[in-house]
mmCIF file of C-alpha atoms and ligand atoms in Angstrom:
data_model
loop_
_atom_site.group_PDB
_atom_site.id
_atom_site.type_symbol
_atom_site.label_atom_id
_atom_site.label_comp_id
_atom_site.label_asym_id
_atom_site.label_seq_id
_atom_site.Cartn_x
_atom_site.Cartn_y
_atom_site.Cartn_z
ATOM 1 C CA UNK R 1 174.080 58.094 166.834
ATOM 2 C CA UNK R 2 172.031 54.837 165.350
ATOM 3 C CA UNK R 3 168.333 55.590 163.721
ATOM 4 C CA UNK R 4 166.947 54.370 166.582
ATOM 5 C CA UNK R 5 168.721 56.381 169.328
ATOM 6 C CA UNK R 6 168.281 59.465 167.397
ATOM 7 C CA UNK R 7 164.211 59.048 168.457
ATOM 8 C CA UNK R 8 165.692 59.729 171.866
ATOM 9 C CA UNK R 9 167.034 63.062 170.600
ATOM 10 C CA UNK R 10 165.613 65.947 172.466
ATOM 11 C CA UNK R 11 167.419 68.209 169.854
ATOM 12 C CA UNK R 12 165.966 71.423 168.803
ATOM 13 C CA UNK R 13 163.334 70.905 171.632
ATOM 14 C CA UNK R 14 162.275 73.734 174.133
ATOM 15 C CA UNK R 15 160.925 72.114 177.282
ATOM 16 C CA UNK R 16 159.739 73.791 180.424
ATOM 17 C CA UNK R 17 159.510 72.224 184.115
ATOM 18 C CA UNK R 18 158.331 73.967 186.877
ATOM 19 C CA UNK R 19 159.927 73.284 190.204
ATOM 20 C CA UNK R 20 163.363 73.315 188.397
ATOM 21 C CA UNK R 21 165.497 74.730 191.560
ATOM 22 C CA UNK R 22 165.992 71.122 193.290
ATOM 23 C CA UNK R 23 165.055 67.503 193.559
ATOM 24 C CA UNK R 24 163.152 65.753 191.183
ATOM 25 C CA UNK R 25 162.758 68.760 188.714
ATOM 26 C CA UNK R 26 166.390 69.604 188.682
ATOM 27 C CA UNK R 27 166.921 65.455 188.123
ATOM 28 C CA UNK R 28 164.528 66.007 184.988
ATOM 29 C CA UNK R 29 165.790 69.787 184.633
ATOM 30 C CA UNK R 30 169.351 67.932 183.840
ATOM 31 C CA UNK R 31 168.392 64.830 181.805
ATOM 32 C CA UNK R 32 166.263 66.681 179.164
ATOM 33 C CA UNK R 33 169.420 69.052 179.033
ATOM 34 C CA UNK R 34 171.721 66.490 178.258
ATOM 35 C CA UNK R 35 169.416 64.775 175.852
ATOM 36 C CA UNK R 36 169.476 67.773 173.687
ATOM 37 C CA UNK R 37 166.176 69.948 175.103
ATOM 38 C CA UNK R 38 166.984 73.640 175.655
ATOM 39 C CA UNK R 39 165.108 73.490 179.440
ATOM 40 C CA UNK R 40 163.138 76.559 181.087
ATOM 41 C CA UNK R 41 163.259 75.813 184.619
ATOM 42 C CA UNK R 42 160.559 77.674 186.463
ATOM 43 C CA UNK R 43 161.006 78.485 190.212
ATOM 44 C CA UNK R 44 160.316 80.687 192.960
ATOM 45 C CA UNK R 45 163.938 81.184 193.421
ATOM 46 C CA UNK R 46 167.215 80.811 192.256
ATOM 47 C CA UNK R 47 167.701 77.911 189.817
ATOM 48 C CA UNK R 48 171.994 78.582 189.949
ATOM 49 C CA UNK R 49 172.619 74.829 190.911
ATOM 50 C CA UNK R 50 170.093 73.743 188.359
ATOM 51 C CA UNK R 51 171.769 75.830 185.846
ATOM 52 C CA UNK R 52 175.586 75.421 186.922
ATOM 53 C CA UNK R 53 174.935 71.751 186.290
ATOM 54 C CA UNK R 54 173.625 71.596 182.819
ATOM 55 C CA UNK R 55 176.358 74.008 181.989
ATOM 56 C CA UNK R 56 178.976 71.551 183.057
ATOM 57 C CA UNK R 57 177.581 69.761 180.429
ATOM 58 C CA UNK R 58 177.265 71.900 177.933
ATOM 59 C CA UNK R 59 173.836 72.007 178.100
ATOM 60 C CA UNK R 60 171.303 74.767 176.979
ATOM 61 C CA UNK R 61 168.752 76.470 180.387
ATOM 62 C CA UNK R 62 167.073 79.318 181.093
ATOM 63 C CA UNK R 63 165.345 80.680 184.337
ATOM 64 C CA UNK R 64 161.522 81.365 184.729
ATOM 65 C CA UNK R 65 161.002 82.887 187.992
ATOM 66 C CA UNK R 66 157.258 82.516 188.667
ATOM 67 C CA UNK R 67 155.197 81.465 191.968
ATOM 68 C CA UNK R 68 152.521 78.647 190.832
ATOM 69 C CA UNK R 69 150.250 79.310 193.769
ATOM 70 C CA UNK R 70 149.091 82.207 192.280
ATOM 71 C CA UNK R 71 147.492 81.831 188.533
ATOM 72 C CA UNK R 72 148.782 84.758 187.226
ATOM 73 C CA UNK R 73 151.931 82.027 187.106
ATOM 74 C CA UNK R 74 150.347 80.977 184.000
ATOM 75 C CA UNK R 75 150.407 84.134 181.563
ATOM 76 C CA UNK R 76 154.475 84.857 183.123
ATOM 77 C CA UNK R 77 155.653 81.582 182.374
ATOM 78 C CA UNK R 78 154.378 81.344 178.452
ATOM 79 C CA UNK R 79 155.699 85.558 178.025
ATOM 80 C CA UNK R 80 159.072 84.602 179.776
ATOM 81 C CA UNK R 81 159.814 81.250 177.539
ATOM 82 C CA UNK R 82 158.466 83.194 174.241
ATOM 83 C CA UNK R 83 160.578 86.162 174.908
ATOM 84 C CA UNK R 84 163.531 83.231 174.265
ATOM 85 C CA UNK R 85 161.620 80.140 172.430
ATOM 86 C CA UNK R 86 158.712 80.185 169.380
ATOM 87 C CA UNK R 87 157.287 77.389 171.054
ATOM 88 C CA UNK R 88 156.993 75.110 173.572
ATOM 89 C CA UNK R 89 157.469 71.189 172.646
ATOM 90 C CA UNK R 90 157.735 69.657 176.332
ATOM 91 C CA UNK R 91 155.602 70.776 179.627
ATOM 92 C CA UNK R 92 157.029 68.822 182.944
ATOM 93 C CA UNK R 93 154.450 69.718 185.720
ATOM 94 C CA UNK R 94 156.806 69.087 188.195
ATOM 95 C CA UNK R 95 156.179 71.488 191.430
ATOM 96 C CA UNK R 96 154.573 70.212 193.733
ATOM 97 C CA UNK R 97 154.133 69.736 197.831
ATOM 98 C CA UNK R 98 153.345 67.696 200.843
ATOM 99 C CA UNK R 99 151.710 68.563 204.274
ATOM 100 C CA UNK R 100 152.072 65.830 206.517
ATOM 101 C CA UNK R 101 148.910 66.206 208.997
ATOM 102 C CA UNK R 102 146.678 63.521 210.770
ATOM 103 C CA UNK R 103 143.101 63.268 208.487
ATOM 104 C CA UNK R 104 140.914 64.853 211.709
ATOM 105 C CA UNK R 105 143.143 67.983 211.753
ATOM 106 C CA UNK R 106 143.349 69.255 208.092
ATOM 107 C CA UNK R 107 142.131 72.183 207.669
ATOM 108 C CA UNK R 108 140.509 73.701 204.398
ATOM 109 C CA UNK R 109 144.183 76.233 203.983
ATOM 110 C CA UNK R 110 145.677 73.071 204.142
ATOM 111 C CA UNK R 111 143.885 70.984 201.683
ATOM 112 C CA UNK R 112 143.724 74.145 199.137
ATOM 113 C CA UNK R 113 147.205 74.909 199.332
ATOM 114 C CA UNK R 114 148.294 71.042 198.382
ATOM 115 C CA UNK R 115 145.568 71.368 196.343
ATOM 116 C CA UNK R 116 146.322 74.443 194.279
ATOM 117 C CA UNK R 117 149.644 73.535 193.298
ATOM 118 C CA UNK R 118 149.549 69.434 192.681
ATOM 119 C CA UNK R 119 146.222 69.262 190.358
ATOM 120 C CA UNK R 120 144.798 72.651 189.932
ATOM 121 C CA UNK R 121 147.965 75.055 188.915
ATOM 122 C CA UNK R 122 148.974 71.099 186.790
ATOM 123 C CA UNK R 123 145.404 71.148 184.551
ATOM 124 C CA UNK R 124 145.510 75.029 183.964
ATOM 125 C CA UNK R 125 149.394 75.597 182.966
ATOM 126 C CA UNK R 126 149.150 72.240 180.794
ATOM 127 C CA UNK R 127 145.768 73.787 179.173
ATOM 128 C CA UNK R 128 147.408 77.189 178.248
ATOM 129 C CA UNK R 129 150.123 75.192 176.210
ATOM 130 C CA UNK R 130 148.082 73.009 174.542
ATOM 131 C CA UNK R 131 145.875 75.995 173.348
ATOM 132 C CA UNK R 132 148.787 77.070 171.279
ATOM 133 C CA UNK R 133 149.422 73.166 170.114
ATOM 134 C CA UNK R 134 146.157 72.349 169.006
ATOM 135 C CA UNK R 135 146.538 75.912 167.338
ATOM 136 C CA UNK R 136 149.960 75.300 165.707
ATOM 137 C CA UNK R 137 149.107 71.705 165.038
ATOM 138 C CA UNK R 138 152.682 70.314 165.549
ATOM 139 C CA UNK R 139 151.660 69.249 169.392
ATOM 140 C CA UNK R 140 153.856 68.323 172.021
ATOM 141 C CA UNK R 141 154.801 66.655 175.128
ATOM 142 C CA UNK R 142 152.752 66.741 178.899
ATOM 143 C CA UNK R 143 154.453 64.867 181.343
ATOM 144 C CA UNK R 144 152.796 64.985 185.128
ATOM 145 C CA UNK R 145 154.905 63.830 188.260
ATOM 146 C CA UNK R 146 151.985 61.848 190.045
ATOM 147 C CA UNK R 147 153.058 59.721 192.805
ATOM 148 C CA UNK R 148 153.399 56.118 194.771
ATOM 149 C CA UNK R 149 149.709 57.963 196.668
ATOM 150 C CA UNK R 150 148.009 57.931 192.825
ATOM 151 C CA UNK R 151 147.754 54.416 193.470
ATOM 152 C CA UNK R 152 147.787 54.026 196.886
ATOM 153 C CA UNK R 153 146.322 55.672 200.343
ATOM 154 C CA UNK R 154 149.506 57.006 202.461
ATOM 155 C CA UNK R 155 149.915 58.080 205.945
ATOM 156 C CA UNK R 156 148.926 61.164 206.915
ATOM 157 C CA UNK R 157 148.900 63.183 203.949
ATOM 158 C CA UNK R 158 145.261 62.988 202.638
ATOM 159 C CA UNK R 159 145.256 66.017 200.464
ATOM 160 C CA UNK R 160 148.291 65.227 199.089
ATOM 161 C CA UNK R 161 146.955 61.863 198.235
ATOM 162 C CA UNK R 162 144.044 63.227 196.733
ATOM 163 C CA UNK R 163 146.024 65.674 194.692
ATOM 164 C CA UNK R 164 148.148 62.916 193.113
ATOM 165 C CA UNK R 165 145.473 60.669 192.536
ATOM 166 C CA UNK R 166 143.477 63.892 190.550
ATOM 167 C CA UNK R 167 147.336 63.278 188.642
ATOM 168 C CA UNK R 168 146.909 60.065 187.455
ATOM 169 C CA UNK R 169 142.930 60.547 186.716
ATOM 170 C CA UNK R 170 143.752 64.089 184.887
ATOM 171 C CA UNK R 171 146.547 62.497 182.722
ATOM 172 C CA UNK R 172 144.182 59.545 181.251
ATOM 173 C CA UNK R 173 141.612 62.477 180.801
ATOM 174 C CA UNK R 174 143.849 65.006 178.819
ATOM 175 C CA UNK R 175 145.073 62.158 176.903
ATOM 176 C CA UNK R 176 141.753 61.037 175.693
ATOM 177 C CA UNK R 177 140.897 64.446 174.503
ATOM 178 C CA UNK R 178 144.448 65.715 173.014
ATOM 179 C CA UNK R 179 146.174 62.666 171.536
ATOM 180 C CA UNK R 180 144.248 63.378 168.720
ATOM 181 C CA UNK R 181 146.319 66.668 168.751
ATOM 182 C CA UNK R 182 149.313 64.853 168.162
ATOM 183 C CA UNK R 183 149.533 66.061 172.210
ATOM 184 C CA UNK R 184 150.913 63.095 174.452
ATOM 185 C CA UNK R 185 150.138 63.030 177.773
ATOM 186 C CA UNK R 186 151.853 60.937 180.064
ATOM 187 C CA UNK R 187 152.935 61.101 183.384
ATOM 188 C CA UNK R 188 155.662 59.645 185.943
ATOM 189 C CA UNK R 189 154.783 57.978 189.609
ATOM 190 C CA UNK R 190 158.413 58.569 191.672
ATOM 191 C CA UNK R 191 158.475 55.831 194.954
ATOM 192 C CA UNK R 192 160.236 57.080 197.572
ATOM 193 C CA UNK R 193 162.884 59.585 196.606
ATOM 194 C CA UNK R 194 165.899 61.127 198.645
ATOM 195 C CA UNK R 195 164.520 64.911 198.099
ATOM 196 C CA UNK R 196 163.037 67.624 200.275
ATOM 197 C CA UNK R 197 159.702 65.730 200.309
ATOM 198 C CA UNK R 198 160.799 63.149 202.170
ATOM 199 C CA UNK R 199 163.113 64.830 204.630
ATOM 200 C CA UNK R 200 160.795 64.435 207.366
ATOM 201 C CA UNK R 201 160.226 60.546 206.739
ATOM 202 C CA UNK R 202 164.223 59.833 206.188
ATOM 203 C CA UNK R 203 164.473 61.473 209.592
ATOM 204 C CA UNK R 204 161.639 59.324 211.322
ATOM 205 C CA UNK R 205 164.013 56.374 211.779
ATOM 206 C CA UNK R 206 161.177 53.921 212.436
ATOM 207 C CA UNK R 207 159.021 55.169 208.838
ATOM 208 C CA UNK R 208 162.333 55.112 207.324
ATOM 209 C CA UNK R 209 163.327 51.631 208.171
ATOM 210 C CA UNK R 210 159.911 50.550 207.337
ATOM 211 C CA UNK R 211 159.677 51.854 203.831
ATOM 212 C CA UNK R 212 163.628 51.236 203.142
ATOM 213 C CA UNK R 213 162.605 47.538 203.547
ATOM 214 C CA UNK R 214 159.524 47.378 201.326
ATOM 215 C CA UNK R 215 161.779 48.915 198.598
ATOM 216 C CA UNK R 216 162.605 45.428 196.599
ATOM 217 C CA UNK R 217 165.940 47.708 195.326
ATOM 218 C CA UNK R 218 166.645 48.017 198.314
ATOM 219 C CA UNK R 219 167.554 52.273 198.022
ATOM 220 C CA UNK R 220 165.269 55.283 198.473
ATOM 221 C CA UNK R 221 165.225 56.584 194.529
ATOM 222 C CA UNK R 222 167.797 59.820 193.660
ATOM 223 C CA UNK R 223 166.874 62.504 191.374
ATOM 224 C CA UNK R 224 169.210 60.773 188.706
ATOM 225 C CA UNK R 225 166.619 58.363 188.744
ATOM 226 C CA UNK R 226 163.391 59.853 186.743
ATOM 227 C CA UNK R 227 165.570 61.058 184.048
ATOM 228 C CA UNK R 228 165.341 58.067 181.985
ATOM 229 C CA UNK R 229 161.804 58.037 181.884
ATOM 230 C CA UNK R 230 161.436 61.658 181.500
ATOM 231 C CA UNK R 231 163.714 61.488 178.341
ATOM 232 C CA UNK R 232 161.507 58.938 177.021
ATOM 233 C CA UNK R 233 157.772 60.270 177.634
ATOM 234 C CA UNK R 234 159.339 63.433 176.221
ATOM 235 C CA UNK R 235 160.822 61.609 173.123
ATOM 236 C CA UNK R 236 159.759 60.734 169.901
ATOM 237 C CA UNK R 237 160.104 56.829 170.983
ATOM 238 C CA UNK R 238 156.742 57.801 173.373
ATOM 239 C CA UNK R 239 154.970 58.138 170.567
ATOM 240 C CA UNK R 240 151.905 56.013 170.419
ATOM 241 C CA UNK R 241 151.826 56.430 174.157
ATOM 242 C CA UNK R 242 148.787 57.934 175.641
ATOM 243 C CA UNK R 243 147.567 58.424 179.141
ATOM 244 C CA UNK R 244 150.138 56.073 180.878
ATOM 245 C CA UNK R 245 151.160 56.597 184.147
ATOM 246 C CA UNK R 246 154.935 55.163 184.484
ATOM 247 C CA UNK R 247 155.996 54.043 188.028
ATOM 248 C CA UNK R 248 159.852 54.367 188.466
ATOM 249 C CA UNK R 249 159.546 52.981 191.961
ATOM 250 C CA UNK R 250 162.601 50.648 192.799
ATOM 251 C CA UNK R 251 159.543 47.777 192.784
ATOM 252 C CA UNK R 252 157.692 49.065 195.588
ATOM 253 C CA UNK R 253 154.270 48.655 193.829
ATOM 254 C CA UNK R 254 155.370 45.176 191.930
ATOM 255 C CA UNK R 255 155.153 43.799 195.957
HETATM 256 P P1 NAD D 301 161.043 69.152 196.512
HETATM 257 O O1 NAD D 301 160.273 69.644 197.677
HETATM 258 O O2 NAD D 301 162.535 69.114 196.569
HETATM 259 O O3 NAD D 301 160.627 69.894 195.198
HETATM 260 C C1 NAD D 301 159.385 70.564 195.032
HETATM 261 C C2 NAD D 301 159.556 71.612 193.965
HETATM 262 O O4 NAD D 301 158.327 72.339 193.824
HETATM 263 C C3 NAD D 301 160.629 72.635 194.332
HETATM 264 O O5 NAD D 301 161.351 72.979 193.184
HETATM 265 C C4 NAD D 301 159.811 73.821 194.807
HETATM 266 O O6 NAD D 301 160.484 75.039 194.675
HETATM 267 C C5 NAD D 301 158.617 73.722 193.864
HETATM 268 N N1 NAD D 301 157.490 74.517 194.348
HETATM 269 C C6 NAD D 301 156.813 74.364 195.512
HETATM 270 N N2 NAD D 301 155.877 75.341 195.629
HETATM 271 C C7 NAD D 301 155.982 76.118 194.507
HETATM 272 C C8 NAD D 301 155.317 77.282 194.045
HETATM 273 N N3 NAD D 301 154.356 77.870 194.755
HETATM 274 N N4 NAD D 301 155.701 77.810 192.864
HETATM 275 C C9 NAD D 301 156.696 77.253 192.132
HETATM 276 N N5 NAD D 301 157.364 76.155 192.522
HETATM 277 C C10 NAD D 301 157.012 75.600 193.689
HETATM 278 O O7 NAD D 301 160.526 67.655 196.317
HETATM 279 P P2 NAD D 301 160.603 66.671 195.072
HETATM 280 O O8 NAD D 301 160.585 65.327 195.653
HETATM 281 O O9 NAD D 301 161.684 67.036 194.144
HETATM 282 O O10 NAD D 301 159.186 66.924 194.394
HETATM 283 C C11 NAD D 301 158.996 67.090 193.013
HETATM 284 C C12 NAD D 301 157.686 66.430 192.609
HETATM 285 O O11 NAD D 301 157.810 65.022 192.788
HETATM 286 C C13 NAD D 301 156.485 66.859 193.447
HETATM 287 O O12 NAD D 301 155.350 66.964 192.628
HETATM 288 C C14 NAD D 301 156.345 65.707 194.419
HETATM 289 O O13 NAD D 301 155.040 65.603 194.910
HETATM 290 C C15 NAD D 301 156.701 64.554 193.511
HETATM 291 N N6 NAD D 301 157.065 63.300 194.181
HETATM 292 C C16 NAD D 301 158.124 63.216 195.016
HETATM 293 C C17 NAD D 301 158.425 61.989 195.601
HETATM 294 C C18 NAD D 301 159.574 61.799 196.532
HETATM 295 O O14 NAD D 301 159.696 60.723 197.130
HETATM 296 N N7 NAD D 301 160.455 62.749 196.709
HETATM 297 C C19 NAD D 301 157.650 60.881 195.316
HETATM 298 C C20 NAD D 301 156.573 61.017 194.451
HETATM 299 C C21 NAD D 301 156.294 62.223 193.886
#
């Protein structure tokens, strides 16, 4: 490898992303994997796919089973990855979910739930690692999965569009304050992506038309997809960047 690819290296890193079992986190699960990172994958359940995948590649993983609506999450996660790993150079806060719901009938177990996960559980996990960065002094990596709703309203999904816009706002916050940690934190706004998430609106032949032709790459966005920029806000070649919310959206907000 050239100087300059080697600040793509991922070598010798330990990263962690919750939400590791499928979709998007497996996508990122897989790229960091292959770009050197020795990946915790925390889930609820069984990460096997996640794991048979990045051994196909010869790639290092481990399993964190932990459930991030509850916050004793936190304290499991950091014993589980130090029973393996001295430290932590890469936090992905990944999980996350949607409740599709007209505004007049959300109710407040609605809105907390969405809310727990998406920006609460996302502040507090990527607080407890950077207590032991800004102790150890060597820093690290945050990368957030925000969202096309960070920037935009959405469709019935208020507290989901809250949540991601909290994302965005959070990630330009922590970055303010840690950066001069030698902490970057970044984060990554998927558009519309063929995962779980959007089962309901691939099925909705109308909404799926709709969006399909407002994406100017004309696809809905794969898992495949956010590695690339995952790689990078995790890399040495991020840097000098701070706060940045990176779109990998096919175009959709370019139109
Ligand atoms: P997904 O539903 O396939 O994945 C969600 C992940 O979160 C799963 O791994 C799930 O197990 C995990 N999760 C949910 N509740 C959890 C809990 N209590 N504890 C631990 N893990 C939990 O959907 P996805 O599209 O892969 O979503 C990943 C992230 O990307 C989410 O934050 C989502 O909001 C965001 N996102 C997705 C899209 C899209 O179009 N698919 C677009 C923008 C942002």
């Amino acid at each position: 490898m050239n100087d300059i690819m080697n600040l793509f290296s991922l070598n010798g890193k330990n990263a962690v992303v919750t939400g590791a079992n499928t979709g998007l986190g497996q996508g990122i699960c897989v790229a960091l994997a292959a770009a050197g990172a020795h990946v915790f994958g925390v889930a609820r359940r069984s990460c096997d796919e996640t794991a048979a995948k990045i051994a196909a590649e010869g790639g290092q993983f481990t399993e964190v089973r932990a459930d991030l609506s509850d916050f004793a999450a936190i304290d499991s996660i950091l014993e589980q990855v130090h029973a393996h790993a001295d430290r932590i150079d890469i936090l992905v806060n990944n999980a996350g979910i949607i409740k599709r719901c007209d505004a007049i009938d959300v109710t407040p177990e609605n809105w907390d739930a969405v809310d727990f996960l998406n920006e609460k559980m996302v502040f507090f996990l990527s607080q407890a690692v950077a207590k032991q960065w800004v102790a150890d002094k060597k820093g690290g990596k945050i990368i957030n999965i925000a969202s096309m709703l960070s920037f935009q309203g959405g469709i019935r999904v208020p507290a989901y569009t809250s949540s991601k816009s909290a994302v965005m706002g959070m990630t330009k916050a922590l970055a303010n304050e840690w950066a001069k940690y030698g902490i970057n934190v970044n984060a990554i706004a998927p558009g519309y992506m063929a995962t779980n998430n959007t089962n309901q609106l691939r099925q909705d032949e109308d909404r799926s038309e709709e969006i399909l032709a407002r994406i100017p790459a004309g696809r809905w966005g794969t898992p495949a997809d956010v590695g690339g920029a995952a790689i990078f806000l995790a890399s040495d070649a991020a840097a000098y960047v701070n706060g940045y919310t990176l779109a990998v959206d096919g175009g959709w907000l370019a139109r």
